Coordinates of C-alpha atoms in Angstrom, one line a residue:
M1 CA 8.4 21.4 2.3
S2 CA 6.7 20.1 -0.8
E3 CA 3.0 19.1 -0.7
L4 CA 1.9 15.5 -0.4
I5 CA 0.4 14.0 -3.5
L6 CA -1.3 10.6 -3.4
H7 CA -1.8 8.7 -6.6
H8 CA -4.6 6.2 -6.0
Y9 CA -8.1 5.0 -6.9
S10 CA -11.0 4.7 -4.5
Q11 CA -11.5 0.9 -4.4
S12 CA -7.9 0.0 -3.7
P13 CA -7.4 -1.6 -0.2
F14 CA -3.8 -0.3 0.1
A15 CA -4.9 3.1 -1.0
E16 CA -7.5 3.0 1.8
K17 CA -4.7 2.2 4.2
A18 CA -2.7 5.2 2.9
R19 CA -5.7 7.6 3.1
L20 CA -6.2 6.5 6.7
M21 CA -2.5 7.1 7.5
L22 CA -3.0 10.7 6.3
G23 CA -6.2 10.9 8.3
L24 CA -4.6 9.6 11.5
K25 CA -1.9 12.3 11.2
G26 CA -4.3 15.0 10.3
L27 CA -2.4 15.9 7.1
S28 CA -3.5 17.8 4.0
W29 CA -2.8 16.2 0.6
H30 CA -3.6 16.3 -3.1
S31 CA -5.5 13.5 -4.7
V32 CA -4.6 12.2 -8.2
L33 CA -6.9 9.4 -9.4
I34 CA -5.2 6.7 -11.5
P35 CA -6.6 3.8 -13.5
P36 CA -7.1 0.6 -11.5
V37 CA -5.5 -1.4 -14.3
M38 CA -2.5 -1.0 -16.7
P39 CA -1.6 0.9 -18.7
K40 CA -1.0 3.9 -16.4
P41 CA 1.0 6.3 -18.5
D42 CA 0.9 9.3 -16.2
L43 CA 1.9 7.3 -13.2
T44 CA 4.6 5.5 -15.2
A45 CA 6.2 8.9 -16.0
L46 CA 6.8 9.3 -12.3
T47 CA 7.6 5.7 -11.2
G48 CA 9.2 4.1 -14.3
G49 CA 6.7 1.3 -14.4
Y50 CA 5.8 0.4 -10.8
R51 CA 2.3 -0.8 -11.2
R52 CA 1.0 -1.2 -7.6
T53 CA -1.3 1.3 -5.8
P54 CA -0.9 3.8 -4.1
V55 CA 2.1 6.0 -4.8
L56 CA 3.1 9.0 -2.7
Q57 CA 4.7 12.0 -4.4
V58 CA 6.6 14.7 -2.6
G59 CA 8.0 17.1 -5.2
A60 CA 10.4 15.0 -7.3
D61 CA 10.5 12.1 -4.7
I62 CA 8.3 9.2 -5.5
Y63 CA 7.5 6.7 -2.7
C64 CA 6.3 3.2 -3.6
D65 CA 4.5 0.7 -1.2
T66 CA 2.5 1.7 1.8
A67 CA 5.2 0.2 4.1
L68 CA 7.6 2.9 3.0
I69 CA 4.9 5.6 2.6
A70 CA 4.2 5.1 6.3
R71 CA 7.8 5.9 7.2
R72 CA 7.8 8.9 5.0
L73 CA 4.6 10.2 6.7
E74 CA 6.2 9.6 10.1
R75 CA 9.0 11.9 9.0
E76 CA 6.4 14.4 7.8
K77 CA 4.6 14.5 11.2
A78 CA 5.8 12.5 14.1
V79 CA 2.7 12.6 16.2
P80 CA 0.3 10.8 16.3
A81 CA 2.8 8.0 15.7
L82 CA 2.2 5.2 13.2
F83 CA 5.1 3.3 14.9
P84 CA 4.7 4.0 18.7
E85 CA 7.9 4.6 20.6
G86 CA 9.2 1.5 22.2
R87 CA 6.9 -0.7 20.1
E88 CA 8.3 -0.1 16.6
A89 CA 9.2 -3.7 15.9
I90 CA 5.9 -5.2 17.0
A91 CA 3.9 -2.5 15.1
A92 CA 5.9 -3.2 11.9
A93 CA 5.5 -7.0 12.4
L94 CA 1.8 -6.8 12.9
A95 CA 1.5 -4.5 9.9
Q96 CA 3.4 -6.9 7.7
Y97 CA 1.0 -9.7 8.8
G98 CA -2.0 -7.7 7.9
D99 CA -0.6 -6.6 4.6
Q100 CA 0.3 -10.1 3.6
V101 CA -1.7 -12.9 5.4
L102 CA -5.0 -11.0 5.9
F103 CA -4.7 -9.3 2.5
H104 CA -4.1 -12.5 0.5
H105 CA -7.0 -14.3 2.3
S106 CA -9.3 -11.4 1.5
I107 CA -8.2 -11.3 -2.1
A108 CA -8.7 -15.1 -2.5
I109 CA -12.2 -14.8 -1.1
N110 CA -13.0 -11.7 -3.2
F111 CA -11.8 -13.3 -6.4
Q112 CA -14.4 -16.1 -6.3
P113 CA -16.6 -15.7 -9.5
E114 CA -19.7 -14.7 -7.5
A115 CA -17.7 -12.1 -5.5
V116 CA -16.2 -10.6 -8.6
A117 CA -19.6 -10.4 -10.2
A118 CA -21.0 -8.6 -7.2
R119 CA -18.2 -6.1 -7.1
F120 CA -18.7 -5.2 -10.8
A121 CA -22.5 -5.6 -10.9
E122 CA -23.1 -2.1 -12.2
L123 CA -20.3 -1.9 -14.7
P124 CA -20.0 -3.4 -18.2
E125 CA -18.8 -7.0 -18.3
E126 CA -15.7 -6.0 -20.3
V127 CA -14.6 -3.8 -17.4
M128 CA -14.8 -6.8 -15.1
K129 CA -12.9 -9.1 -17.5
G130 CA -10.2 -6.4 -18.0
F131 CA -9.7 -6.1 -14.2
V132 CA -9.5 -9.9 -13.7
R133 CA -7.0 -10.2 -16.6
D134 CA -4.8 -7.4 -15.1
R135 CA -4.8 -8.9 -11.6
Q136 CA -4.0 -12.4 -13.0
A137 CA -1.0 -10.8 -14.8
M138 CA 0.1 -9.0 -11.7
F139 CA 0.1 -12.1 -9.5
E140 CA 1.4 -14.7 -12.0
Q141 CA 4.8 -13.1 -12.1
G142 CA 5.5 -13.1 -8.4
K143 CA 6.5 -15.7 -5.8
V144 CA 3.7 -15.0 -3.3
S145 CA 2.0 -18.1 -1.9
R146 CA -1.7 -17.2 -1.9
P147 CA -4.4 -19.5 -0.4
S148 CA -7.0 -20.9 -2.6
A149 CA -10.5 -19.6 -2.1
E150 CA -11.4 -22.9 -0.3
E151 CA -8.5 -22.6 2.0
A152 CA -9.1 -18.9 2.7
L153 CA -12.8 -19.5 3.5
A154 CA -11.8 -22.3 5.9
Q155 CA -9.2 -20.1 7.6
W156 CA -11.0 -16.8 7.7
P157 CA -13.1 -17.6 10.9
V158 CA -9.8 -18.5 12.7
L159 CA -8.2 -15.2 11.8
M160 CA -11.4 -13.2 12.7
R161 CA -11.9 -15.0 16.0
R162 CA -8.3 -14.2 17.1
L163 CA -8.9 -10.6 16.4
E164 CA -12.3 -10.6 18.0
T165 CA -10.9 -12.1 21.2
Q166 CA -8.1 -9.6 21.5
L167 CA -10.4 -6.6 21.0
E168 CA -12.7 -8.0 23.7
R169 CA -9.8 -8.2 26.2
D170 CA -7.2 -5.6 25.4
G171 CA -8.3 -2.0 24.5
E172 CA -9.8 -0.3 21.5
F173 CA -6.9 -0.9 19.1
L174 CA -4.3 -3.6 18.4
L175 CA -1.6 -2.1 20.5
G176 CA -3.8 -0.6 23.2
D177 CA -5.6 2.7 23.5
E178 CA -4.2 4.4 20.4
P179 CA -4.3 3.4 16.7
S180 CA -1.1 2.5 14.9
I181 CA 0.1 1.2 11.6
A182 CA -0.9 -2.2 12.8
D183 CA -4.6 -1.3 12.9
L184 CA -4.5 0.3 9.5
A185 CA -2.8 -2.7 7.9
W186 CA -5.3 -5.2 9.5
Y187 CA -8.2 -2.9 8.6
H188 CA -7.8 -2.5 4.9
P189 CA -8.4 -6.2 4.0
L190 CA -11.5 -6.2 6.1
W191 CA -12.6 -3.0 4.5
F192 CA -12.3 -4.7 1.1
M193 CA -14.5 -7.6 2.4
A194 CA -17.1 -5.2 3.9
A195 CA -17.4 -3.4 0.6
N196 CA -18.5 -6.5 -1.3
A197 CA -22.1 -7.6 -0.7
A198 CA -21.3 -11.1 -1.7
V199 CA -18.8 -11.7 1.1
S200 CA -19.4 -9.0 3.7
V201 CA -21.5 -11.5 5.6
L202 CA -18.2 -13.1 6.7
L203 CA -17.8 -10.2 9.1
D204 CA -21.3 -10.3 10.6
D205 CA -20.6 -12.6 13.6
Y206 CA -17.9 -10.3 15.0
P207 CA -19.3 -7.3 16.8
M208 CA -16.0 -6.2 18.4
I209 CA -14.4 -6.2 14.9
R210 CA -17.2 -4.1 13.5
A211 CA -16.9 -1.6 16.3
W212 CA -13.1 -1.5 15.8
M213 CA -13.6 -0.9 12.1
A214 CA -15.9 2.0 12.8
R215 CA -13.3 3.5 15.1
I216 CA -10.7 3.2 12.3
A217 CA -13.0 4.7 9.7
D218 CA -13.7 7.6 12.2
L219 CA -10.0 8.6 11.9
G220 CA -11.0 10.2 8.6
Q221 CA -8.7 10.7 5.6
G222 CA -7.2 14.1 6.3
A223 CA -8.0 17.1 4.1
S224 CA -7.7 16.4 0.4
A225 CA -8.0 18.5 -2.8
K226 CA -8.2 17.1 -6.3
M227 CA -5.2 17.5 -8.6
D228 CA -4.9 16.2 -12.2
A229 CA -2.0 14.0 -13.3
A230 CA -0.5 16.6 -15.6
E231 CA -0.1 19.1 -12.7
A232 CA 1.5 16.4 -10.5
I233 CA 4.0 15.6 -13.3
R234 CA 4.7 19.3 -13.8
I235 CA 5.4 19.6 -10.0
A236 CA 7.9 16.7 -10.3
H237 CA 9.6 18.3 -13.3
D238 CA 10.0 21.7 -11.6
A239 CA 11.2 20.2 -8.3
T240 CA 14.6 18.9 -7.2
P241 CA 14.8 15.6 -5.3
E242 CA 15.5 15.9 -1.6
E243 CA 19.1 15.6 -0.6
L244 CA 20.1 12.0 0.4
P245 CA 22.3 11.1 3.4
E246 CA 26.0 11.4 2.6
H247 CA 26.7 8.3 4.8
G248 CA 25.0 5.0 5.5
F249 CA 25.1 3.5 2.0
V250 CA 25.1 -0.3 2.5
S251 CA 24.6 -2.6 -0.5
T252 CA 23.9 -6.2 0.2
K253 CA 25.1 -7.2 -3.3
G254 CA 28.2 -5.1 -3.7
L255 CA 26.5 -2.6 -5.9
T256 CA 28.0 0.9 -6.2
L257 CA 26.5 4.4 -6.1
G258 CA 25.5 5.5 -9.6
Q259 CA 25.4 1.9 -11.0
S260 CA 22.5 1.1 -13.4
V261 CA 20.1 -1.2 -11.6
T262 CA 16.6 -2.5 -11.6
V263 CA 14.3 -2.7 -8.6
S264 CA 11.3 -5.0 -8.4
A265 CA 8.9 -6.5 -5.9
V266 CA 9.4 -10.1 -5.1
D267 CA 5.8 -11.2 -4.3
Y268 CA 3.5 -9.8 -7.0
G269 CA 3.4 -6.8 -9.4
C270 CA 7.1 -7.6 -10.1
D271 CA 7.6 -5.3 -13.1
P272 CA 11.2 -3.9 -12.8
V273 CA 11.9 -0.2 -12.5
A274 CA 15.3 0.9 -14.0
G275 CA 17.5 3.7 -12.8
S276 CA 20.8 4.7 -11.2
L277 CA 21.3 3.5 -7.6
V278 CA 21.7 6.7 -5.4
H279 CA 21.0 5.3 -2.0
E280 CA 20.5 2.0 -0.2
E281 CA 20.3 1.5 3.6
S282 CA 18.5 -0.6 6.2
E283 CA 14.9 0.4 5.3
E284 CA 15.1 1.9 1.8
I285 CA 16.4 1.6 -1.8
V286 CA 16.4 4.8 -3.9
I287 CA 17.1 5.1 -7.6
A288 CA 17.3 8.1 -9.9
R289 CA 15.7 8.1 -13.2
E290 CA 15.0 10.7 -16.0
D291 CA 11.7 11.0 -17.7
E292 CA 10.8 13.3 -20.7
R293 CA 7.8 14.6 -18.9
A294 CA 8.7 14.4 -15.2
G295 CA 12.4 15.2 -15.4
L296 CA 14.8 13.9 -12.8
V297 CA 13.0 12.0 -10.0
H298 CA 14.1 9.8 -7.1
V299 CA 12.0 6.6 -6.8
H300 CA 12.0 5.1 -3.3
F301 CA 11.3 1.5 -2.4
P302 CA 11.3 -0.4 0.9
R303 CA 14.0 -2.9 1.4
I304 CA 11.7 -5.6 2.6
G305 CA 9.7 -7.2 -0.2
Y306 CA 11.9 -5.7 -3.0
R307 CA 15.1 -6.7 -4.7
V308 CA 17.7 -4.5 -6.4
D309 CA 19.9 -6.0 -9.2
A310 CA 22.6 -4.8 -11.5
A311 CA 21.0 -3.9 -14.9

C-alpha cells in the first residue's frame, strides 16, 4: 500500500485535526508543507485547484476535506476507530457540528483586528494583510452563514459551558472513555483559540475543557518524516490510482461515468475542480484529471458539503 502524505501547514486548525487523526491511529506519514495562502502551485498540480487545507495523498489518489480523510484513514487502519461501531451516525454528526458551528465561531473571534494582530505579531505587516485578503476571498464566494464577532463572543460561553458540563458528567471524551472523530473535530477550533494570546483567555474558566484538550494533545501526531513537494508530485506521477468499485455508482443529477464535471465546496473555498467523473456514491465523489507534472490522479471529495455539476 502506498505511503500516506499529508499536505498541510502548521497553523491550520483542520490540519491539526488531520495530524491528530494520524496520531490516534498510530500511523506513519510524510509531511509536505504548503503555503497558507494562494497561490499553491505544487498542491494545485495534485488537486486541480482545491484551496483548502489539508489534503491527503496516497499514491495517485488525492483526498480533500478532513471529513473524507477520516474515512480514508479508517480504511487504512480500523482500530482505534474514528467512528466507533454502533455510534457511527452520532460520531459523524458531532464532528460536523464541531467542524462547522464551533469552527466558525472560533474564526469570527480570531478575525477581530486585535486577534489578527496578535497572531501575526512577529511577522511583517504585509504577511498579515496577505493572509486576511486570502481568507476574505475564500469566504466571500461561499454560502456559509458565519456569526459576527459580536455574536460569536456572546455565544461562545454557551457552547463552552455545554461542553464543560458534559465532560464533568460523562467520561473523558465526548462519546465516553475513548476518543473519536467527534473529539478531534471539537478540539481543533479550541486549539486555534488557545494558540492566540489575544483570545485564549476565553478558555480559562473551563478546567474540564482544558484537561480534555490535554488528553487530546497527548494522542500525538503519529510518526512523520519531511518530504518536499516535488517528491510528492513524482510519487503521484509514477503511481496508478486505486481501482474503484465496479458497482454502486449513484448520481443524484443524472450524470454519467466519464462525463466532464466540476466539483466545488458549497460553504467556502468554492473554487471548482474540473475532471472526468469516475465514481459517485453515498459518501464520496471521485474525478479523474491529468496534470503535466502529476500525471493521472483521482481527486476524492466527500458528498456532504460539495456539489458536482456538468462542465
